Short mmCIF file of C-alpha atoms in Angstrom, two decimals:
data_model
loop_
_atom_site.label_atom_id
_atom_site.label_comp_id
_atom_site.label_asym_id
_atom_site.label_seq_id
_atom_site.Cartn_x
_atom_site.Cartn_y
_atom_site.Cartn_z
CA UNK A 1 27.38 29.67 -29.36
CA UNK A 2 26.10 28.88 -25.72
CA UNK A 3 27.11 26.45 -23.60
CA UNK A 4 24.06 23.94 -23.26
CA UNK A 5 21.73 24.10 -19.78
CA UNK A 6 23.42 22.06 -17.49
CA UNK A 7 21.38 18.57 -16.72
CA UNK A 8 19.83 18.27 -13.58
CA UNK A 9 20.84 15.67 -11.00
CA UNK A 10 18.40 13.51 -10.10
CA UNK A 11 19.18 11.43 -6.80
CA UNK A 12 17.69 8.27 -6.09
CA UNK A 13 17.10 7.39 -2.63
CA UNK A 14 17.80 3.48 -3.23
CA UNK A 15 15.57 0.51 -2.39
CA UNK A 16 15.15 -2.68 -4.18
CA UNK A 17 14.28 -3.24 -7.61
CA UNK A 18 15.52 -0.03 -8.73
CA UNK A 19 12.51 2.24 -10.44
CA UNK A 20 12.85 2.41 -14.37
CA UNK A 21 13.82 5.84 -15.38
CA UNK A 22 15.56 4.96 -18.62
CA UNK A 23 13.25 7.94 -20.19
CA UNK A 24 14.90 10.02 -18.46
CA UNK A 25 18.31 9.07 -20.21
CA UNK A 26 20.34 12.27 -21.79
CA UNK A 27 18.03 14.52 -19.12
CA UNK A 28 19.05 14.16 -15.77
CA UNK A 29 22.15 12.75 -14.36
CA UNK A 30 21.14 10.03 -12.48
CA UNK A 31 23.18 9.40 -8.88
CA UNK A 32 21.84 6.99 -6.32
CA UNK A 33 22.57 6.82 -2.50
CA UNK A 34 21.66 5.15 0.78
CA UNK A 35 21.00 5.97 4.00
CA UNK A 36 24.54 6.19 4.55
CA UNK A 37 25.56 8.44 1.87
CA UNK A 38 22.32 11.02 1.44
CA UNK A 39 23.87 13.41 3.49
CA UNK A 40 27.12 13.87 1.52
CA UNK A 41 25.28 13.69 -1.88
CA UNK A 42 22.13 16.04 -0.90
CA UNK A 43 23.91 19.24 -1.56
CA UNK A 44 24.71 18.35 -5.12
CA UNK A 45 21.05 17.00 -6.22
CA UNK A 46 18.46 19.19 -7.83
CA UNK A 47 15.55 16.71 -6.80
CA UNK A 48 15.78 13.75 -4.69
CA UNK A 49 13.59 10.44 -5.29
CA UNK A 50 12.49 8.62 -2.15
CA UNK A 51 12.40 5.44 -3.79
CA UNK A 52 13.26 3.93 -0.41
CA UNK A 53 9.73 5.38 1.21
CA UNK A 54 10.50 2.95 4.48
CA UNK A 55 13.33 5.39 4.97
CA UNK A 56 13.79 8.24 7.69
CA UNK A 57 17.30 8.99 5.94
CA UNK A 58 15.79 12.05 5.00
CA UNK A 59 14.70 13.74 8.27
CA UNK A 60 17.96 12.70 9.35
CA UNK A 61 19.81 14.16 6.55
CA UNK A 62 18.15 17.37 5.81
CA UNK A 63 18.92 19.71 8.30
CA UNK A 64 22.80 19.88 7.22
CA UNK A 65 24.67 22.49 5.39
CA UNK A 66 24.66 23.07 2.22
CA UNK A 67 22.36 23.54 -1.02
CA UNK A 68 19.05 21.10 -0.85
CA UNK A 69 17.61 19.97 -3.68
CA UNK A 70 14.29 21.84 -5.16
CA UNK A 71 11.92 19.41 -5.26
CA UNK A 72 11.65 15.69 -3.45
CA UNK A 73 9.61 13.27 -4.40
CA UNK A 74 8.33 10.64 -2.41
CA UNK A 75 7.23 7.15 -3.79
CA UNK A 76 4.45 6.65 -0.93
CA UNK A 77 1.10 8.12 -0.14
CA UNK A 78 2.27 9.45 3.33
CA UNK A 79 5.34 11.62 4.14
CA UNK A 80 5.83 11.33 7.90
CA UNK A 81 8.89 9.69 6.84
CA UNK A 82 10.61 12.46 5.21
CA UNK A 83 9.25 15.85 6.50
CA UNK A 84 11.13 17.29 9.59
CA UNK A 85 11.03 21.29 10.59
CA UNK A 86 14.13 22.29 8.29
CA UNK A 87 11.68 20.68 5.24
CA UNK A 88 9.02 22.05 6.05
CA UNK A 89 10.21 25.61 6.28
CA UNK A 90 12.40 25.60 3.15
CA UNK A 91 11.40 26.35 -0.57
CA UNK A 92 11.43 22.89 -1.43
CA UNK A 93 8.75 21.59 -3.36
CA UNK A 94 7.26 18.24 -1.52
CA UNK A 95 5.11 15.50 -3.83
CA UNK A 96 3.63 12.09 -3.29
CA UNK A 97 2.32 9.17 -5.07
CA UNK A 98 -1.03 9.88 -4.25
CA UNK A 99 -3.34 8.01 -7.12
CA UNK A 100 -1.61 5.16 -6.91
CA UNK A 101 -2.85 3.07 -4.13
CA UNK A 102 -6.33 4.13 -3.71
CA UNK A 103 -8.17 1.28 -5.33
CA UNK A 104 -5.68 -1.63 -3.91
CA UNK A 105 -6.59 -0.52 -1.08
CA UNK A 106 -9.99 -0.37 -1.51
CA UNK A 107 -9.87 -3.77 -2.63
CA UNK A 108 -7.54 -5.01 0.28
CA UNK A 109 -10.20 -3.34 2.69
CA UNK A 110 -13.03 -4.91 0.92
CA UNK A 111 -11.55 -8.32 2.01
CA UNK A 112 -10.96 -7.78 5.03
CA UNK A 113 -14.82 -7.06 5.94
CA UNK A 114 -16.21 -10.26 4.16
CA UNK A 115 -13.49 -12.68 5.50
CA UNK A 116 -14.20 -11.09 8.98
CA UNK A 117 -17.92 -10.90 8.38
CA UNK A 118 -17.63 -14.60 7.05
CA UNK A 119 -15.28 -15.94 9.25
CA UNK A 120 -12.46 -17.33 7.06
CA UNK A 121 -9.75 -17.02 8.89
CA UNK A 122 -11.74 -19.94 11.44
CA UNK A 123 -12.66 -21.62 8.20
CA UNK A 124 -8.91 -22.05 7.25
CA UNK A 125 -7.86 -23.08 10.61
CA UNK A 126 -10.60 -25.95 11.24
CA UNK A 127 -9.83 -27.25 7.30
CA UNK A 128 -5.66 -27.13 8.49
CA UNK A 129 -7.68 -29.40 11.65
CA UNK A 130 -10.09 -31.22 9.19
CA UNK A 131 -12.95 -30.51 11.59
CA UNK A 132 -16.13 -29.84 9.80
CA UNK A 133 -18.00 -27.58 11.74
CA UNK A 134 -21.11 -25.75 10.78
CA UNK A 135 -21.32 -22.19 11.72
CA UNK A 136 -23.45 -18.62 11.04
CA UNK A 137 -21.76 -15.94 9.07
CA UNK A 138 -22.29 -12.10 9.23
CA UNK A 139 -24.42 -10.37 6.54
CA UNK A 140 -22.48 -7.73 5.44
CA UNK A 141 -25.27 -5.67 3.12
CA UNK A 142 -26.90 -3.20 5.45
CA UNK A 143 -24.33 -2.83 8.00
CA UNK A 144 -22.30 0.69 8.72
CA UNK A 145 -18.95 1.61 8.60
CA UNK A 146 -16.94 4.79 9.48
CA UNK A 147 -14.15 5.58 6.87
CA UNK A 148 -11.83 7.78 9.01
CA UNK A 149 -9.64 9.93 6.30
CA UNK A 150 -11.35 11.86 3.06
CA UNK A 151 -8.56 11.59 0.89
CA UNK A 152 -8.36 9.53 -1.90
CA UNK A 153 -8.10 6.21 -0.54
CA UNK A 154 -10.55 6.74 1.93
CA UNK A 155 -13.02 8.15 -0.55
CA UNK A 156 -12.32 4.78 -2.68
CA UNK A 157 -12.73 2.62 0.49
CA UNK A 158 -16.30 4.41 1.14
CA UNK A 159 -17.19 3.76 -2.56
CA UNK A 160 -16.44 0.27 -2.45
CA UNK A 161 -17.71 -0.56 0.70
CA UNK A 162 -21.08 0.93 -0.56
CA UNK A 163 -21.12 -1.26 -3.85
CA UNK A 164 -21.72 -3.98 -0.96
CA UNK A 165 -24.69 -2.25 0.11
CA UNK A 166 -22.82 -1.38 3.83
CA UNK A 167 -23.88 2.35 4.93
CA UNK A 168 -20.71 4.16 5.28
CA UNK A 169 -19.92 7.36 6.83
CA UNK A 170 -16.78 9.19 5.74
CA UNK A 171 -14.70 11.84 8.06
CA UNK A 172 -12.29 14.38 7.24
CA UNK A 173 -9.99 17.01 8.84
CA UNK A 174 -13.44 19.15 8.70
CA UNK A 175 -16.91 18.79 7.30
CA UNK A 176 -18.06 18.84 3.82
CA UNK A 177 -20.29 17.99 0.96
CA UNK A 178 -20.74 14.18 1.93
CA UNK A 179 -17.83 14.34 4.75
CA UNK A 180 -18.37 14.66 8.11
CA UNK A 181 -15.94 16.68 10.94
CA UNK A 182 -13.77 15.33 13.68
CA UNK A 183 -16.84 16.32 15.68
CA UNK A 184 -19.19 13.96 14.56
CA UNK A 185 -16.41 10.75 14.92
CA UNK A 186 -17.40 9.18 18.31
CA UNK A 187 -20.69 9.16 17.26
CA UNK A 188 -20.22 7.46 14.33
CA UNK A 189 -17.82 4.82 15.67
CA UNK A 190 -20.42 4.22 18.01
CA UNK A 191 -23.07 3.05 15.71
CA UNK A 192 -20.18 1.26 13.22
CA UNK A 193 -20.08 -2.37 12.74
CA UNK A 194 -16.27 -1.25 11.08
CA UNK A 195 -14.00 1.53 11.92
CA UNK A 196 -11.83 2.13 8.58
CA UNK A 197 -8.39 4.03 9.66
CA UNK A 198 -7.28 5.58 6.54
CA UNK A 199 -5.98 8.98 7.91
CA UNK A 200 -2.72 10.41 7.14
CA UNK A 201 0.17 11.12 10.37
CA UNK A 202 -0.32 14.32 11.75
CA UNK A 203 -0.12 15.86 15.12
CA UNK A 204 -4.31 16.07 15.47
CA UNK A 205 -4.15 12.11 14.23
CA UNK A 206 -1.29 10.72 15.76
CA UNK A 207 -2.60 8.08 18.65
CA UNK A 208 -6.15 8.87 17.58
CA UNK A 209 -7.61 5.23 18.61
CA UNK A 210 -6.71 4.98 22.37
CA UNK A 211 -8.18 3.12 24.61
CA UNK A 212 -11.17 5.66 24.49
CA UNK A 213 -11.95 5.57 21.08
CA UNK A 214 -11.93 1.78 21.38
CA UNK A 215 -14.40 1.99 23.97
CA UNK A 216 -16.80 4.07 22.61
CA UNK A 217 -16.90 1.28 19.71
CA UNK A 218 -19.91 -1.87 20.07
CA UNK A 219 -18.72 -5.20 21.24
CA UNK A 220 -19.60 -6.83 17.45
CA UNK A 221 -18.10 -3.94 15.67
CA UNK A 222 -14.46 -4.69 13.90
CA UNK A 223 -11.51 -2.28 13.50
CA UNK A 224 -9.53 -2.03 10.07
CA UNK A 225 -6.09 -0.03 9.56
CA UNK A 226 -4.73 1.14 6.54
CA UNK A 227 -3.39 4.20 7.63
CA UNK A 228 -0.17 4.82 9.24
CA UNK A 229 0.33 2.72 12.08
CA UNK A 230 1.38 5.31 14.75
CA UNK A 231 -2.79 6.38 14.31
CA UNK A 232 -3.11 3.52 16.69
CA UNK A 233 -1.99 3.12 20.06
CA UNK A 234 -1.18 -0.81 19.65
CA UNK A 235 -1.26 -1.54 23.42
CA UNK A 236 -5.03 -0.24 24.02
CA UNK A 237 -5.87 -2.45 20.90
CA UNK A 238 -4.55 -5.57 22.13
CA UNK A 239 -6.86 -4.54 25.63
CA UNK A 240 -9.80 -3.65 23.48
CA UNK A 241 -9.62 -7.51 21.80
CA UNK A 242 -8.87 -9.29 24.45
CA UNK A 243 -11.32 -7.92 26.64
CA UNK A 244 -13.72 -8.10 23.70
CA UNK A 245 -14.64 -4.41 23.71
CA UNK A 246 -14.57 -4.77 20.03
CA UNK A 247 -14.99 -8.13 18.09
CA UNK A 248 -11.95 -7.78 15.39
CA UNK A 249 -9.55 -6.03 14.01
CA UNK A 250 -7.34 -5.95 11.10
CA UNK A 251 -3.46 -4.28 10.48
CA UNK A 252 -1.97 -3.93 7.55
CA UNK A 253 0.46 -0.86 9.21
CA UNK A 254 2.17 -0.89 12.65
CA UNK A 255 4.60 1.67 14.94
CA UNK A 256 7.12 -0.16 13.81
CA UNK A 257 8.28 -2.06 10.92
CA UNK A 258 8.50 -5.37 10.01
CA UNK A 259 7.11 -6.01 13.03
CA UNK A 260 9.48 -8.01 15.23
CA UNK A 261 9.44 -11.56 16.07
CA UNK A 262 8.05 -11.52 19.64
CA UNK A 263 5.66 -8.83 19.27
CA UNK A 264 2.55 -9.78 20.87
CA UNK A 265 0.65 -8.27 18.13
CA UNK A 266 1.23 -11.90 16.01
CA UNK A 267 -0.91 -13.95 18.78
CA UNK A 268 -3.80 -11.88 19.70
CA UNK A 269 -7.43 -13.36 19.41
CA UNK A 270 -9.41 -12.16 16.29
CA UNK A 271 -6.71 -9.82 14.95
CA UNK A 272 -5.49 -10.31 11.08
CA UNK A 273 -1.77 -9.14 10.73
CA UNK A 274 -0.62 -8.30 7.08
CA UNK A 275 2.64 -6.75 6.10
CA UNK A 276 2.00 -3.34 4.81
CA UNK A 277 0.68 -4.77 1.55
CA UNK A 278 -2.42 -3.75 1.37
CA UNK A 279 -1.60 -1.28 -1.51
CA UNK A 280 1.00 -3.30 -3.59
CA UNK A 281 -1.03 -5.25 -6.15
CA UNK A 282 1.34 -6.62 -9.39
CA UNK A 283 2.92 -4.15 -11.46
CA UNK A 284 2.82 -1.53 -8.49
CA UNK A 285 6.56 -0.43 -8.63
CA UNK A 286 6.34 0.42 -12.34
CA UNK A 287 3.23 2.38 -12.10
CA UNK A 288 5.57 4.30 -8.71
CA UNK A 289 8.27 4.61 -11.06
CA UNK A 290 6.07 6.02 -14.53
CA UNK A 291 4.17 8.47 -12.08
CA UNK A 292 7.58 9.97 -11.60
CA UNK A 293 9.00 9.85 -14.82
CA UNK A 294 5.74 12.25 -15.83
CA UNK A 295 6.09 14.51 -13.01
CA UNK A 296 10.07 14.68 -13.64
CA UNK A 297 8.65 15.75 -17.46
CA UNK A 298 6.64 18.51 -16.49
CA UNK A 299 8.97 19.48 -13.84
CA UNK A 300 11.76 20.03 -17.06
CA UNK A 301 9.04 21.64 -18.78
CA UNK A 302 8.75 23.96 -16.21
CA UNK A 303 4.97 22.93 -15.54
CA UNK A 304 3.00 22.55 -11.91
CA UNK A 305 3.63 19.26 -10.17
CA UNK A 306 0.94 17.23 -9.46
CA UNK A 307 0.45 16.01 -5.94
CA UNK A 308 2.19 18.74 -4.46
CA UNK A 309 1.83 18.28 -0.38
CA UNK A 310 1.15 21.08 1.95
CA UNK A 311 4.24 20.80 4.18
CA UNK A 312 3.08 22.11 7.05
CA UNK A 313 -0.58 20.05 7.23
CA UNK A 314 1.73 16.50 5.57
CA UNK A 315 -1.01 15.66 2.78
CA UNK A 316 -1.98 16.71 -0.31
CA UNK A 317 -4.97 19.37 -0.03
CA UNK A 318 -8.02 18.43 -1.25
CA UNK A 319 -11.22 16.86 0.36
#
């Protein structure tokens, strides 16, 4: 009689809580690691989780010797993180948790606009003063946005920004059915009351809002990013605001992160700082952690992956 199929390793690149994988009990041998300790265990894994999707252990790790696993996982919509050149050229199958955070952020987006366009965050700060002062508010039907990135989340932030009635534009990698081309961005910005940065990291996007792009924008238009923060060169927004090029902005993603104490990033006029949350609504590291546990299943089954990412462009293809 033959000897059973070996079961896979699965290694878990560890943050905390820990994802649920208790389906996968009796069919993988689960192994966990840090960033300290995902170099020695790499060789032996036959697909790596990035639970840990804050992580560069990865890039660090990957280019040493020995067996890599065959496919890697990554519980996060972008993989900047994890893809370096040894990665990218190998046979390793690459796959994200795209799905997961499209409507979040949507929402989180959504927010933004009418508590800029309403002026909240002044309303909060006179109540904390208990002055009572009367003040105009922005309409935010009939106004235009540009939605820069046609993946998934930036397709959701376009449809939910037009349930409000705003006119939005949307602009991909290159133009489409209902997508415009890089070509056609300035123009855009320059007739948008918001800029939506929902672009993945690449080379062509990488410091994409300089201090040009944030002069081509109107002085009442307002700046949202829910991107990656390295889209943004940080320094020409700060100029932009405080030399009221552009009325607002709003970060949910930065260069670096958490953002340190005495950036000056926490004091700047008319920008809202959140802490990479605009995706993580209640419940959002099971749904990480199910995703998986189905992809793991058809990966055993021998079955495509979903989400697989094109290594060499870092997303997922698709409009």
């Amino acid at each position: 009689m033959a000897d059973p199929a070996p079961v896979p390793t699965l290694l878990v690149l560890d943050a905390d809580p820990l994802p649920r994988l208790g389906r996968l009990t009796g069919r993988a041998r689960i192994e966990h690691a840090n960033e300290s300790t995902l170099a020695a265990r790499l060789p032996y894994a036959d697909v790596l989780l990035v639970w840990d999707f804050t992580s560069h252990a990865v890039r660090a790790a990957w280019p040493g010797e020995g067996p890599r696993p065959r496919w890697v996982h990554t519980a996060s919509a972008g993989v900047d993180h994890l893809l370096c050149p040894e990665l990218a050229a190998s046979e390793t199958v690459v796959t994200n948790a795209r799905g997961i955070f499209d409507q979040p952020i949507a929402e989180y987006v959504a927010s933004l606009v009418l508590a800029m366009a309403k002026d909240l965050p002044r309303t909060w700060d006179l109540q904390r003063e208990r002055t009572w002062r009367h003040r105009e508010s922005q309409r935010v039907a009939g106004t235009r946005a540009c939605v820069v990135g046609s993946g998934p989340i930036g397709r959701a932030i376009a449809r939910t920004l037009r349930a409000l009635d705003v006119k939005t534009a949307l602009v991909g990698r290159a133009p489409a059915t209902g997508i415009h081309g890089p070509e056609d961005l300035d123009r855009l910005m320059a007739r948008a009351d918001w800029v939506i940065a929902a672009a993945p990291l690449t080379e062509t996007t990488y410091g994409m809002f300089d201090h040009r792009r944030f002069g081509v924008m109107q002085p009442s238009a307002r700046f949202v990013n829910v991107g990656r923060g390295q889209l943004v060169v940080e320094e020409a927004l700060v100029e932009a605001l405080a030399k009221r090029w552009i009325a607002g902005a709003a970060l949910d993603v930065f260069a670096a992160e958490p953002l340190g104490h005495d950036s000056p990033l926490w004091q700047v006029p008319n920008l809202i700082v959140s802490p990479h949350m605009s995706g993580d609504t209640v419940g959002w590291r099971d749904e990480l952690g199910a995703q998986f546990v189905e992809s793991y299943e058809r990966w055993e089954a021998g079955r495509p992956l979903p989400n697989v990412v094109d290594k060499q462009r870092g997303y997922v293809p698709g409009r």
